[in-house]
XYZ file of C-alpha atoms in Angstrom:
731
model
C 0.132 0.306 -0.313
C 1.428 3.406 -0.744
C 2.907 5.149 2.077
C 0.200 7.971 1.496
C -2.656 5.700 1.303
C -1.515 3.994 4.827
C -0.958 7.482 6.419
C -4.440 8.785 5.549
C -5.951 5.621 6.665
C -4.022 6.270 9.980
C -5.146 9.909 10.129
C -8.772 8.933 9.325
C -9.054 6.394 12.183
C -7.964 8.910 14.557
C -10.168 11.674 13.511
C -12.935 9.073 13.778
C -11.747 7.910 16.986
C -11.504 11.410 18.324
C -14.913 12.583 17.254
C -17.291 9.541 17.105
C -15.575 7.496 19.851
C -16.515 6.514 23.396
C -13.960 8.873 24.702
C -15.014 12.114 23.296
C -18.570 12.290 23.939
C -19.915 11.717 27.560
C -23.553 11.863 28.545
C -24.106 15.215 31.024
C -25.398 14.533 34.570
C -29.152 14.735 33.719
C -28.346 11.671 31.155
C -29.263 13.688 27.808
C -27.778 14.552 24.959
C -23.908 14.079 24.901
C -21.711 16.946 25.374
C -18.083 17.530 23.995
C -15.370 16.490 26.343
C -13.459 19.214 27.376
C -9.598 19.045 27.528
C -7.340 21.079 30.069
C -5.300 23.981 28.676
C -2.144 22.921 26.901
C 1.092 23.856 28.913
C 3.596 25.610 26.966
C 6.596 23.455 25.804
C 9.371 23.036 28.316
C 12.908 24.111 27.278
C 14.763 21.757 25.182
C 18.278 20.524 26.327
C 20.932 20.663 23.835
C 20.889 17.666 21.444
C 22.869 14.716 22.202
C 25.799 13.913 19.608
C 24.012 11.991 16.493
C 24.993 8.243 16.255
C 25.359 6.917 12.696
C 21.696 5.718 11.802
C 21.189 2.034 11.711
C 20.560 0.104 8.503
C 16.833 0.638 7.983
C 14.632 -2.564 7.636
C 12.083 -2.555 4.970
C 8.622 -2.037 6.654
C 6.647 -5.031 7.243
C 3.253 -5.308 5.575
C 0.521 -3.555 7.511
C -3.232 -5.220 7.878
C -6.118 -2.961 7.164
C -6.858 -0.760 10.536
C -10.219 -1.187 9.850
C -10.152 -4.525 10.513
C -10.140 -5.537 14.550
C -8.183 -8.056 16.145
C -9.760 -11.251 16.144
C -9.035 -15.263 16.192
C -11.728 -15.955 13.513
C -10.238 -16.591 10.091
C -9.291 -12.821 8.367
C -11.232 -12.299 5.338
C -9.522 -11.009 1.972
C -7.835 -7.673 2.227
C -10.257 -5.134 0.540
C -9.127 -3.664 -2.492
C -7.944 0.026 -2.328
C -7.757 2.087 -4.937
C -5.264 5.082 -5.793
C -6.373 8.153 -5.153
C -8.149 10.152 -7.656
C -7.051 13.572 -8.653
C -9.032 16.531 -7.064
C -11.997 16.974 -9.160
C -13.259 20.177 -9.582
C -16.820 20.791 -8.446
C -18.557 23.613 -6.396
C -17.812 23.822 -2.669
C -20.178 22.806 -0.145
C -23.447 24.782 0.466
C -22.854 24.202 4.219
C -19.403 24.168 5.018
C -16.151 25.955 4.570
C -14.324 25.050 1.656
C -11.754 22.232 2.612
C -8.181 23.009 3.664
C -5.494 21.557 1.152
C -3.944 18.187 2.034
C -1.226 19.445 3.956
C -2.755 17.431 7.216
C -1.121 14.545 5.890
C 2.300 15.826 6.728
C 1.268 15.519 10.132
C 1.838 11.675 10.462
C 4.664 11.543 8.225
C 7.810 9.382 9.557
C 10.022 12.153 7.828
C 11.753 14.295 10.015
C 11.105 18.049 9.936
C 12.706 21.049 10.835
C 9.088 22.628 12.135
C 8.028 22.069 15.576
C 5.027 19.589 15.661
C 2.368 19.312 18.054
C 0.371 16.223 17.923
C -2.741 15.098 20.370
C -3.072 11.484 21.012
C -6.142 10.953 23.153
C -6.399 7.348 22.570
C -2.878 6.598 22.679
C -2.253 8.237 26.024
C -6.009 7.989 27.328
C -6.617 10.288 30.561
C -3.625 12.557 29.898
C -4.487 16.277 30.089
C -2.545 18.746 28.043
C -0.122 16.034 26.744
C 1.889 17.634 23.839
C 4.222 15.638 21.512
C 7.271 17.528 19.977
C 8.799 16.487 16.508
C 6.702 13.231 16.658
C 7.775 10.167 14.902
C 5.559 7.038 14.110
C 6.892 4.052 12.915
C 4.690 1.120 11.307
C 4.250 -1.684 13.237
C 4.521 -5.367 12.147
C 1.367 -7.114 11.171
C 1.292 -9.312 14.090
C 2.356 -6.743 16.924
C -0.585 -4.704 16.828
C -3.491 -3.075 15.044
C -5.323 0.124 14.851
C -8.883 -0.544 15.562
C -11.608 0.912 13.321
C -12.871 4.188 14.266
C -16.341 3.082 14.152
C -15.362 -0.239 15.836
C -18.486 -0.435 17.685
C -20.947 0.075 14.464
C -18.313 -1.568 12.220
C -19.425 -4.661 14.330
C -22.146 -4.911 12.217
C -20.426 -5.529 8.948
C -20.721 -8.613 7.247
C -17.130 -9.565 7.448
C -16.698 -8.689 11.118
C -15.599 -11.374 13.601
C -18.274 -10.130 16.084
C -20.613 -12.088 13.784
C -18.638 -15.292 13.200
C -19.565 -17.542 12.036
C -22.262 -15.482 10.222
C -25.606 -16.726 9.365
C -25.679 -17.595 5.457
C -27.605 -19.776 3.211
C -26.614 -23.725 3.205
C -24.936 -24.188 -0.030
C -27.415 -25.351 -2.766
C -30.325 -23.398 -0.574
C -32.214 -20.115 -1.306
C -30.647 -19.858 -4.833
C -33.665 -18.361 -6.136
C -33.627 -15.558 -3.769
C -30.006 -14.927 -3.794
C -30.106 -15.012 -7.705
C -32.764 -12.538 -7.898
C -31.266 -9.684 -5.489
C -27.915 -10.072 -7.344
C -29.448 -9.722 -10.607
C -31.350 -6.603 -9.385
C -27.902 -5.583 -7.843
C -26.446 -5.833 -11.171
C -29.126 -4.302 -13.135
C -30.321 -7.421 -14.849
C -33.554 -7.721 -13.168
C -37.208 -6.062 -14.100
C -36.964 -4.339 -10.938
C -35.261 -0.756 -11.681
C -36.325 0.602 -8.369
C -33.054 1.645 -6.389
C -34.670 0.295 -3.174
C -35.291 -3.580 -2.725
C -37.044 -4.168 0.409
C -37.264 -8.229 1.648
C -39.373 -8.697 4.802
C -40.188 -11.927 6.390
C -41.089 -12.954 9.571
C -39.031 -13.921 12.872
C -36.484 -17.108 12.168
C -37.245 -17.300 8.301
C -33.840 -16.655 7.233
C -33.621 -13.165 6.050
C -30.136 -12.533 7.626
C -28.596 -15.384 6.038
C -29.946 -14.356 2.408
C -28.375 -11.063 3.165
C -24.926 -12.674 4.135
C -25.151 -14.414 1.379
C -25.862 -11.932 -1.100
C -22.935 -9.409 0.492
C -20.459 -11.972 0.105
C -21.327 -12.557 -3.653
C -21.407 -8.919 -4.330
C -18.072 -8.320 -2.730
C -16.425 -11.011 -4.930
C -17.813 -8.843 -7.939
C -16.777 -5.615 -6.517
C -20.306 -4.503 -6.292
C -20.647 -3.927 -2.188
C -20.448 -0.351 -0.899
C -21.246 -1.360 2.523
C -22.874 -3.738 5.031
C -25.078 -3.293 8.218
C -26.554 -5.918 10.361
C -28.580 -4.386 13.151
C -29.015 -6.699 16.336
C -31.253 -5.467 19.146
C -29.551 -7.674 21.542
C -26.365 -5.997 21.020
C -26.105 -2.337 22.035
C -23.444 -2.050 19.828
C -25.114 -2.750 16.933
C -28.576 -0.899 17.127
C -27.559 2.910 17.377
C -29.288 4.580 14.560
C -26.998 7.417 15.054
C -24.274 5.313 13.627
C -25.558 4.217 10.550
C -24.460 6.951 7.732
C -21.196 7.365 9.999
C -20.320 3.416 9.381
C -21.354 3.663 5.637
C -19.174 6.425 5.397
C -16.287 4.862 6.879
C -17.031 1.711 5.078
C -16.915 3.731 1.453
C -13.586 5.497 2.704
C -11.887 2.206 2.595
C -12.633 1.242 -0.962
C -12.391 4.762 -2.161
C -9.469 6.992 -0.713
C -10.441 10.298 -2.208
C -14.101 10.008 -0.805
C -12.320 9.524 2.597
C -10.079 12.353 2.477
C -12.904 14.436 2.198
C -14.652 13.059 5.019
C -11.866 13.193 7.203
C -11.735 16.843 6.468
C -15.430 17.165 7.157
C -15.263 15.781 10.520
C -12.053 17.744 11.743
C -13.745 20.717 10.939
C -17.161 20.006 12.792
C -16.621 17.597 15.747
C -20.419 17.881 16.500
C -21.440 15.543 13.789
C -21.886 12.928 15.690
C -24.878 14.453 17.642
C -26.529 15.974 14.546
C -29.623 14.629 13.062
C -29.680 11.374 10.689
C -30.440 13.861 7.573
C -27.709 16.058 8.180
C -25.007 13.249 8.595
C -26.243 11.825 5.279
C -25.764 15.138 3.609
C -22.446 16.185 5.197
C -20.812 12.488 5.414
C -22.136 11.137 2.163
C -23.961 13.340 -0.498
C -21.686 16.086 -0.577
C -18.652 14.216 -0.441
C -19.920 12.088 -3.346
C -20.319 15.015 -5.295
C -16.763 15.905 -5.334
C -15.542 12.555 -6.229
C -15.332 11.137 -9.832
C -18.107 8.274 -9.400
C -17.065 6.131 -12.518
C -13.394 6.255 -12.129
C -13.904 5.666 -8.268
C -16.032 2.154 -8.932
C -18.540 3.636 -6.820
C -21.297 3.595 -9.312
C -24.059 1.116 -8.860
C -22.760 -0.675 -5.797
C -25.276 -1.862 -3.141
C -25.467 -0.876 0.427
C -27.121 -3.800 2.713
C -28.963 -2.687 5.613
C -30.048 -5.991 7.309
C -32.557 -6.146 10.360
C -33.751 -2.652 10.221
C -36.646 -3.303 12.642
C -33.519 -3.868 15.173
C -32.392 -0.428 14.832
C -33.254 1.240 17.821
C -36.559 3.151 18.045
C -39.323 3.117 15.450
C -38.523 6.667 14.530
C -34.892 6.425 13.681
C -36.203 3.444 11.531
C -38.798 5.399 9.502
C -36.294 8.347 9.144
C -33.375 6.104 7.806
C -36.110 4.624 4.917
C -36.927 8.069 4.144
C -33.440 9.758 3.879
C -32.469 6.929 1.321
C -35.894 7.642 -0.298
C -35.108 10.984 -0.866
C -31.461 10.311 -1.963
C -32.511 7.884 -4.295
C -35.402 10.105 -5.851
C -32.929 13.009 -6.219
C -30.157 10.403 -7.386
C -27.725 12.425 -4.951
C -26.138 8.943 -4.041
C -24.856 6.581 -7.062
C -25.903 3.628 -4.903
C -28.661 0.473 -4.615
C -30.097 -0.121 -1.208
C -30.663 -3.443 -0.012
C -32.953 -3.374 3.127
C -34.444 -6.227 5.386
C -36.895 -6.098 8.184
C -39.664 -8.095 9.745
C -43.076 -6.952 8.691
C -43.470 -4.422 11.461
C -46.182 -1.885 11.374
C -44.294 1.026 11.382
C -41.724 -0.279 8.703
C -44.994 -1.512 6.465
C -46.509 2.055 6.656
C -43.545 4.031 5.798
C -42.418 1.700 2.701
C -46.032 2.383 1.437
C -46.017 6.172 1.807
C -46.009 8.184 -0.988
C -42.767 9.404 -0.664
C -41.212 5.864 -0.481
C -43.355 3.801 -2.666
C -42.125 4.772 -5.937
C -38.626 4.108 -5.171
C -38.697 0.823 -3.886
C -39.300 -2.892 -4.687
C -40.367 -5.427 -2.409
C -39.866 -9.486 -1.798
C -41.868 -11.489 0.701
C -39.588 -14.130 2.359
C -42.446 -16.298 4.105
C -42.422 -19.312 6.225
C -43.400 -22.055 3.607
C -43.483 -26.040 3.910
C -42.348 -25.999 0.250
C -38.727 -26.007 1.370
C -38.821 -28.717 3.410
C -36.456 -30.524 0.631
C -33.873 -27.523 1.208
C -33.963 -27.732 5.131
C -33.440 -31.612 4.754
C -30.536 -31.065 2.616
C -29.344 -28.490 5.276
C -29.655 -30.669 8.073
C -28.346 -33.993 6.573
C -25.308 -32.154 5.719
C -24.615 -30.769 9.061
C -25.511 -33.732 10.904
C -22.974 -35.568 8.482
C -20.161 -33.236 9.804
C -20.924 -33.585 13.186
C -20.789 -37.390 12.778
C -17.461 -37.600 11.155
C -16.304 -34.968 13.716
C -16.923 -37.400 16.636
C -16.786 -40.718 14.572
C -20.071 -41.958 14.993
C -21.217 -44.470 12.842
C -22.793 -44.218 9.654
C -26.523 -45.169 11.004
C -26.120 -41.719 12.803
C -28.870 -40.260 12.687
C -31.890 -42.430 11.718
C -33.688 -41.068 8.991
C -36.826 -41.042 11.013
C -34.904 -38.436 13.360
C -34.484 -36.456 10.216
C -37.880 -36.615 9.180
C -39.070 -35.676 12.697
C -36.816 -32.685 12.904
C -38.282 -31.432 9.347
C -41.631 -31.835 10.372
C -41.336 -30.335 13.565
C -39.638 -27.354 11.731
C -42.511 -26.327 10.119
C -40.623 -24.614 7.234
C -38.678 -22.309 9.758
C -35.105 -21.949 9.215
C -34.181 -20.819 12.811
C -35.859 -23.915 14.495
C -33.344 -26.411 12.577
C -30.721 -24.166 12.768
C -31.196 -23.830 16.453
C -31.619 -27.619 16.863
C -28.412 -27.818 15.114
C -26.399 -25.560 17.427
C -27.810 -27.477 20.545
C -26.619 -30.848 19.197
C -23.082 -29.447 18.330
C -22.853 -27.823 21.893
C -19.333 -29.139 23.565
C -20.303 -28.492 26.804
C -22.606 -31.814 26.904
C -22.057 -35.503 27.039
C -21.737 -35.297 23.103
C -23.813 -35.298 20.021
C -25.356 -38.769 20.868
C -27.150 -37.473 24.053
C -28.061 -34.023 22.703
C -30.115 -35.565 19.802
C -31.650 -37.619 21.902
C -32.987 -34.803 23.989
C -34.030 -32.845 20.800
C -35.806 -35.579 19.546
C -37.611 -36.115 23.131
C -38.430 -32.290 22.748
C -39.691 -32.490 19.138
C -42.113 -35.486 20.245
C -43.522 -33.258 23.166
C -43.676 -29.893 21.671
C -45.960 -28.438 24.084
C -44.003 -30.274 26.982
C -42.643 -28.032 29.540
C -39.135 -27.266 28.956
C -36.220 -27.556 31.768
C -32.632 -27.082 32.057
C -31.920 -28.389 28.724
C -33.945 -26.281 26.381
C -32.826 -26.683 22.677
C -34.786 -23.995 21.819
C -32.955 -21.716 24.277
C -31.822 -19.114 21.660
C -35.237 -19.022 20.006
C -36.459 -18.319 23.063
C -34.106 -15.299 23.607
C -35.711 -13.771 20.296
C -39.109 -14.510 21.479
C -38.430 -12.480 24.585
C -36.800 -9.692 22.724
C -39.921 -9.646 20.301
C -42.440 -9.236 23.300
C -40.247 -6.830 24.997
C -40.672 -4.494 22.390
C -44.143 -4.045 22.232
C -44.979 -1.139 24.201
C -46.378 -1.649 27.666
C -49.690 -0.820 27.015
C -50.304 -2.841 24.025
C -48.593 -5.778 25.399
C -51.199 -6.614 28.000
C -53.918 -6.431 25.455
C -51.398 -9.011 23.143
C -51.147 -11.176 26.147
C -55.002 -11.237 26.623
C -55.256 -11.845 22.947
C -52.822 -15.070 23.005
C -54.709 -16.088 26.209
C -57.968 -16.084 24.485
C -56.561 -17.820 21.393
C -54.466 -20.633 23.194
C -57.540 -21.562 26.018
C -60.309 -21.673 23.965
C -59.154 -20.938 20.312
C -61.561 -18.006 20.114
C -61.616 -16.454 16.737
C -60.266 -12.695 16.164
C -63.755 -11.076 16.131
C -64.645 -13.168 19.303
C -61.345 -12.011 21.210
C -62.339 -8.711 19.895
C -66.043 -8.800 21.191
C -65.082 -10.102 24.942
C -62.031 -7.250 25.025
C -64.112 -4.502 23.776
C -61.825 -3.979 20.691
C -62.381 -2.518 17.744
C -61.245 -3.973 14.415
C -58.417 -1.411 14.192
C -57.331 -1.944 17.849
C -57.449 -5.518 17.099
C -55.059 -5.130 13.860
C -52.544 -2.908 15.677
C -52.130 -4.993 18.855
C -51.719 -7.948 16.374
C -49.359 -5.647 13.684
C -47.026 -5.734 17.443
C -45.886 -9.288 16.720
C -46.390 -9.667 13.338
C -42.781 -11.227 13.267
C -44.613 -14.595 14.710
C -47.947 -14.565 13.186
C -50.270 -13.071 10.845
C -54.087 -12.068 10.695
C -55.537 -13.824 7.547
C -58.737 -12.782 5.669
C -60.034 -9.170 4.870
C -63.677 -9.841 6.340
C -63.541 -9.006 10.209
C -66.142 -12.166 10.768
C -64.157 -14.881 9.102
C -60.725 -13.682 9.974
C -58.115 -15.782 11.556
C -54.904 -16.163 13.023
C -51.618 -17.600 11.845
C -48.890 -18.574 14.180
C -45.570 -19.435 12.197
C -44.644 -21.944 14.592
C -46.376 -23.561 17.453
C -43.123 -22.688 19.607
C -43.802 -19.136 20.098
C -47.183 -20.162 21.897
C -45.133 -23.091 23.598
C -42.900 -20.519 24.832
C -45.548 -17.780 25.699
C -47.321 -20.421 28.043
C -44.212 -21.745 29.739
C -43.232 -19.291 32.903
C -39.827 -21.186 33.058
C -39.355 -19.767 29.382
C -40.842 -16.642 29.380
C -40.819 -15.126 32.800
C -42.768 -12.295 33.352
C -43.936 -12.315 29.779
C -45.861 -15.505 30.220
C -49.705 -15.717 29.575
C -50.311 -18.795 32.119
C -49.275 -18.586 36.033
C -50.206 -15.376 37.748
C -51.291 -13.630 34.437
C -54.059 -16.267 33.906
C -55.067 -15.957 37.835
C -54.941 -12.743 37.569
C -57.096 -12.069 34.452
C -59.543 -14.792 35.283
C -60.714 -12.504 38.656
C -60.528 -9.836 36.491
C -63.374 -11.489 34.218
C -65.236 -12.809 37.586
C -65.314 -9.395 38.729
C -66.993 -8.110 35.388
C -69.436 -10.673 35.623
C -70.712 -9.636 39.131
C -70.816 -6.035 38.082
C -72.801 -6.995 35.062
C -75.007 -9.193 37.051
C -75.608 -6.416 39.415
C -76.543 -3.982 37.072
C -78.906 -6.160 35.187
C -82.733 -7.480 36.326
C -82.606 -10.515 34.863
C -80.917 -12.498 31.810
C -83.047 -10.947 29.251
C -81.863 -7.473 29.927
C -78.288 -7.193 30.071
C -76.829 -3.933 31.820
C -73.354 -3.046 31.216
C -71.233 -0.997 33.892
C -71.072 2.814 33.191
C -68.044 3.770 30.914
C -68.431 0.407 28.857
C -67.257 1.497 25.172
C -68.142 -1.395 22.408
C -67.012 -1.063 19.196
C -69.192 -0.551 16.492
C -71.566 -3.724 15.527
C -71.125 -5.463 19.089
C -74.171 -5.501 21.706
C -73.734 -5.639 25.146
C -75.452 -9.136 24.940
C -72.592 -10.159 22.393
C -69.697 -8.832 25.126
C -71.392 -10.790 28.067
C -72.104 -13.810 25.925
C -68.213 -14.016 24.969
C -66.837 -12.900 28.628
C -68.684 -15.817 30.165
C -67.379 -18.439 27.440
C -63.863 -17.148 28.134
C -63.791 -17.154 32.015
C -65.592 -20.668 31.732
C -62.576 -22.008 29.745
C -60.246 -20.142 32.289
C -62.015 -22.313 35.126
C -60.965 -25.287 33.471
C -57.163 -24.867 33.180
C -56.193 -27.813 35.701
C -52.827 -26.142 36.457
C -54.337 -23.183 37.904
C -56.776 -24.211 40.613
C -58.925 -21.583 42.383
C -58.145 -19.915 45.741
C -60.521 -19.910 48.304
C -61.316 -16.044 48.154
C -62.042 -16.731 44.422
C -63.780 -19.826 45.101
C -66.423 -17.967 47.417
C -66.763 -15.143 44.767
C -67.508 -17.698 41.988
C -70.113 -19.439 44.299
C -72.082 -16.229 44.860
C -72.224 -15.427 40.929
C -76.151 -15.100 40.324
C -76.422 -18.101 37.550
C -79.904 -17.095 37.209
C -78.911 -13.883 35.403
C -76.768 -15.579 32.926
C -77.975 -14.835 29.589
C -80.629 -16.633 28.146
C -79.789 -18.947 25.082
C -76.238 -18.523 26.245
C -72.906 -19.628 25.017
C -71.756 -23.515 24.387
C -69.729 -24.548 27.243
C -68.061 -27.908 28.196
C -66.033 -29.457 30.618
C -65.967 -29.323 34.355
C -64.323 -26.720 36.724
C -64.977 -29.136 39.774
C -61.214 -30.152 40.034
C -59.736 -26.741 40.333
C -62.088 -25.887 42.882
C -61.739 -26.506 46.929
C -63.755 -29.847 47.887
C -65.976 -27.623 50.595
C -67.408 -25.234 48.000
C -67.369 -27.569 44.615
C -71.213 -28.549 45.186
C -72.162 -24.726 45.477
C -70.712 -24.196 41.908
C -71.192 -27.267 39.681
C -72.557 -30.484 40.530
C -74.716 -33.142 39.153
C -77.963 -34.146 40.685
C -82.055 -34.648 40.128
C -83.306 -31.771 38.034
C -84.844 -29.840 40.510
C -87.444 -27.855 38.029
C -91.179 -28.800 39.113
C -92.616 -31.215 36.844
C -89.354 -32.522 35.237
C -89.781 -36.021 34.180
C -86.015 -36.636 33.829
C -84.793 -39.418 35.671
C -81.010 -39.146 34.741
C -78.670 -36.672 36.508
C -78.450 -33.516 35.339
C -75.841 -30.139 35.387
C -76.558 -27.759 38.149
C -74.856 -24.361 38.192
C -74.788 -22.145 41.499
C -76.852 -23.151 44.748
C -80.018 -21.944 46.406
C -81.790 -18.999 44.469
C -78.861 -18.485 41.948
C -78.820 -22.183 40.718
C -79.682 -22.785 37.142
C -80.116 -25.903 35.434
C -78.012 -26.589 31.959
C -79.056 -27.845 29.035
C -77.416 -30.680 27.443
C -75.442 -30.016 23.950
C -75.634 -33.310 22.002
C -73.045 -32.125 19.380
C -69.920 -31.673 21.947
C -68.997 -34.638 24.320
C -69.770 -33.587 27.732
C -70.964 -30.401 26.577
C -74.127 -28.029 27.825
C -75.224 -24.485 27.296
C -77.234 -22.242 29.276
C -81.152 -21.688 29.075
C -83.613 -19.432 31.269
C -84.937 -21.947 33.624
C -88.668 -21.148 32.437
C -91.152 -23.890 30.541
C -90.975 -23.499 26.841
C -94.006 -23.761 24.476
C -93.810 -27.238 23.563
C -93.847 -28.375 27.584
C -89.755 -28.818 27.570
C -87.921 -28.191 30.772
C -84.438 -26.704 30.342
C -82.768 -30.123 31.082
C -84.448 -31.283 27.883
C -86.905 -33.639 29.233
C -90.612 -33.448 28.959
C -92.564 -31.434 31.831
C -95.775 -32.767 33.345
C -98.483 -29.706 33.046
C -99.922 -29.007 36.602
C -103.621 -27.894 36.635
C -104.143 -24.790 38.631
C -107.747 -23.233 38.616
C -108.889 -25.280 35.583
C -106.246 -24.227 33.091
C -102.668 -25.035 32.269
C -99.860 -23.231 34.654
C -96.202 -22.877 33.186
C -94.579 -22.546 36.394
C -91.393 -21.014 36.350
C -88.258 -22.257 38.280
C-alpha cells in the first residue's frame, strides 16, 4: 500500500476516534444529549536540552506489511483484504453550500515519518488515555509489524455490524444449494439485470425465516464482484449494533476504505465539524455522504451502482429512527444524490410497512416477501443432513447416525422455519455436553413433546431469547392486550372477532395489537367475521405458556389467575346492574365497538371465563372460589354460550357443590330420571341444557317452561292444572 494511502487511513482512524469514539462524548449529569469532552489547557513546551551527538543511523529495515486498520483483531479467520484504489485527482466541483471549503492536503504531513525542522504538536487522546494537556514535540511514528498490534476501526462499535466482522463469526448464511432463487433475484437486481429498476429493494419476512442468511450470502457474492459498498447487520440484543446515530457514519467509513479520495474529504469535514456525531440523521447523510460523493469521480472510483445492505432494520433502536432512515434513503434515491442501490431487510413491523407504503417511499422501492413455507422442506432436509453428517464425521460416530426417522421428525417439527432447525443443530453441536448422540436424544424427545415443559436442557433457548426480545419491544400498554389475545387464543381458540368482542376492541385496535407481533403471526382474511390467526410456529405459543421460558411475559401462571379474577369481577358487576338474563346492562363507561351489542360482549366474557376455570394447572384459591359461588347464575344470559367441561377439579372440595354439581333436575314437573348439570346453589342455581354435538357439552337457558312443554334440561314437563287451566310454573 502506498505510504500516502497508509497515512491517510491512520489519520482517518484518529479523526473518527476523536469525534465519534466513546472517549469523545460523555452524557451530561441529566443523562440527556452527549456533550463534548473538555480538555485541560495545554502547557507551553518545556525548554529543550542541547541535542546529543548524533549516532550513525542503523541500517533501515523494509517496513513489514501492515494489515488494514479497519479490521479489528480477532481469532476468527481473516477475510480477504479489501481492494484500495489509488486516490483520484481532486475533482473540480462547487464548494459545499453548508460547510467551509476544504483545506489543502497538508494535514497528511502530520503523521509523516520524515523528520521536519518545524516543531509539530500532536494530540493523542487514545494513545495516552486520560492524559491532560499532553503535547508531543517532533513526533515520529513507526509502522508496526502485522502481528504486533493494530489500529482499531474508528467506528469499531458500529463496524461490528459489517458482514465480515469477527463479532458475527460464524455469520448466518444460506447453506450451499439453498435459497438460490432469492440470492439470484437479489444479485440480478444489484447488477441491473432484473426487471426491478427501483433503487431500493426491501425484503421482509417473519422471525426466523432466514432474512439475515440471505443478506449475508448476497453480501459475500457482491463483494466478490466488487459491487458492495457497505453493510450493516443490526442486532437489538447488542447495544453496539442497534444505534441509528451510527448508521450513516459507518457507511461513510466503509466507503472510505474502498475510495480514499472520498475518505480524505470526509476526514476533513469531521475535523472541521466535531459535533457531527450529535447532528440529525439527515445532516449526517448530507455532510458525510451526499456532499463528499459530489466531489468524487463516481465512475473512476468504482462506486457507481454499488450496493449498501442494511439487514434487520426492525432491530435498529427506535421506530422513529427506522422510519427516518428509510425516508432519507428514499429521498436520496429520488433525487439521485447517491450512486448506490439499497437492499434493506426487516420483519413486517407495522411502522416499517406504513413507511414503505407511503407516497414518499413507494415509487423508489420494490419488495420481496420471504414467507414461512413448507415448500422448502427439501432444502431444510439437505441442510440438516449435511450438518449432522459433519458432526458424525468430527466425532467418529457410526454411519447409521442419525436415523432417517430422526431427520424426518425434525423437518416436520421445523414447519418451514429455518431458525428452528439451525437452533437444534447448534444445540446438538454444544461441546459442553455428553456429546452429540446424547444431545440429539434430548432434541428428539423435545420434538415429540412440543407442548411439554422445558427444563434446563432446552434446545430452543436461542429462539426463546429472540421471542423475549419480540415481546419486550411491544409497548407496555399494548403488551397487556397482546397477552390477553394470546391467552384467549390458546385457552379456547377464540376467533379474532370473538376476541375483539370480549376485549371491547375495534377492528383497527385488534389489527394494531396483532401488528406488534407480526414477526411471529399474521391475521389472515380481509373480512372481520371470517378472519383467522396464523402463528408461524408452535414454539412461540409454547414459549408464551411456559413460565420457565417466558418469565414475566408468560400468559399462564399469575397472569392467567389475575385475569380470571378480573373477568369474574366483571361478571359480578354486570349481573348487579342487570335485572334478569333478558335485559343485560353493562357498567357505566363500557365502550363497545361498532356492531357489537352488550349481550354479545357478556356472552363472550362468560365463554372465556369458563374456559379459564377449566385450566387444571391453575386451581382456584378460597377467596376466588367464594366469589364464584356467589355469582347469580340465574341472571346468566338466556340462550347463552356453548360450554363444555367441568371446573370441579380446580375448586376446593368444600365449595365444589355450590358451583358445579350433578343431580336430579330440581325444576317442578320435570320427567328426567337421569342426573343433570346444575350451576350455582339456592336461589342462584340454574340447570344446564345438554348440547349433543359436543361431548360433555351443555349450554345455559332461562329456566322457564317452553311452549312445547320442555324442561331446561331437555326432558318433558308434566303440566299442572291450576284453577281449571294449564299453568307454566317458572323455576
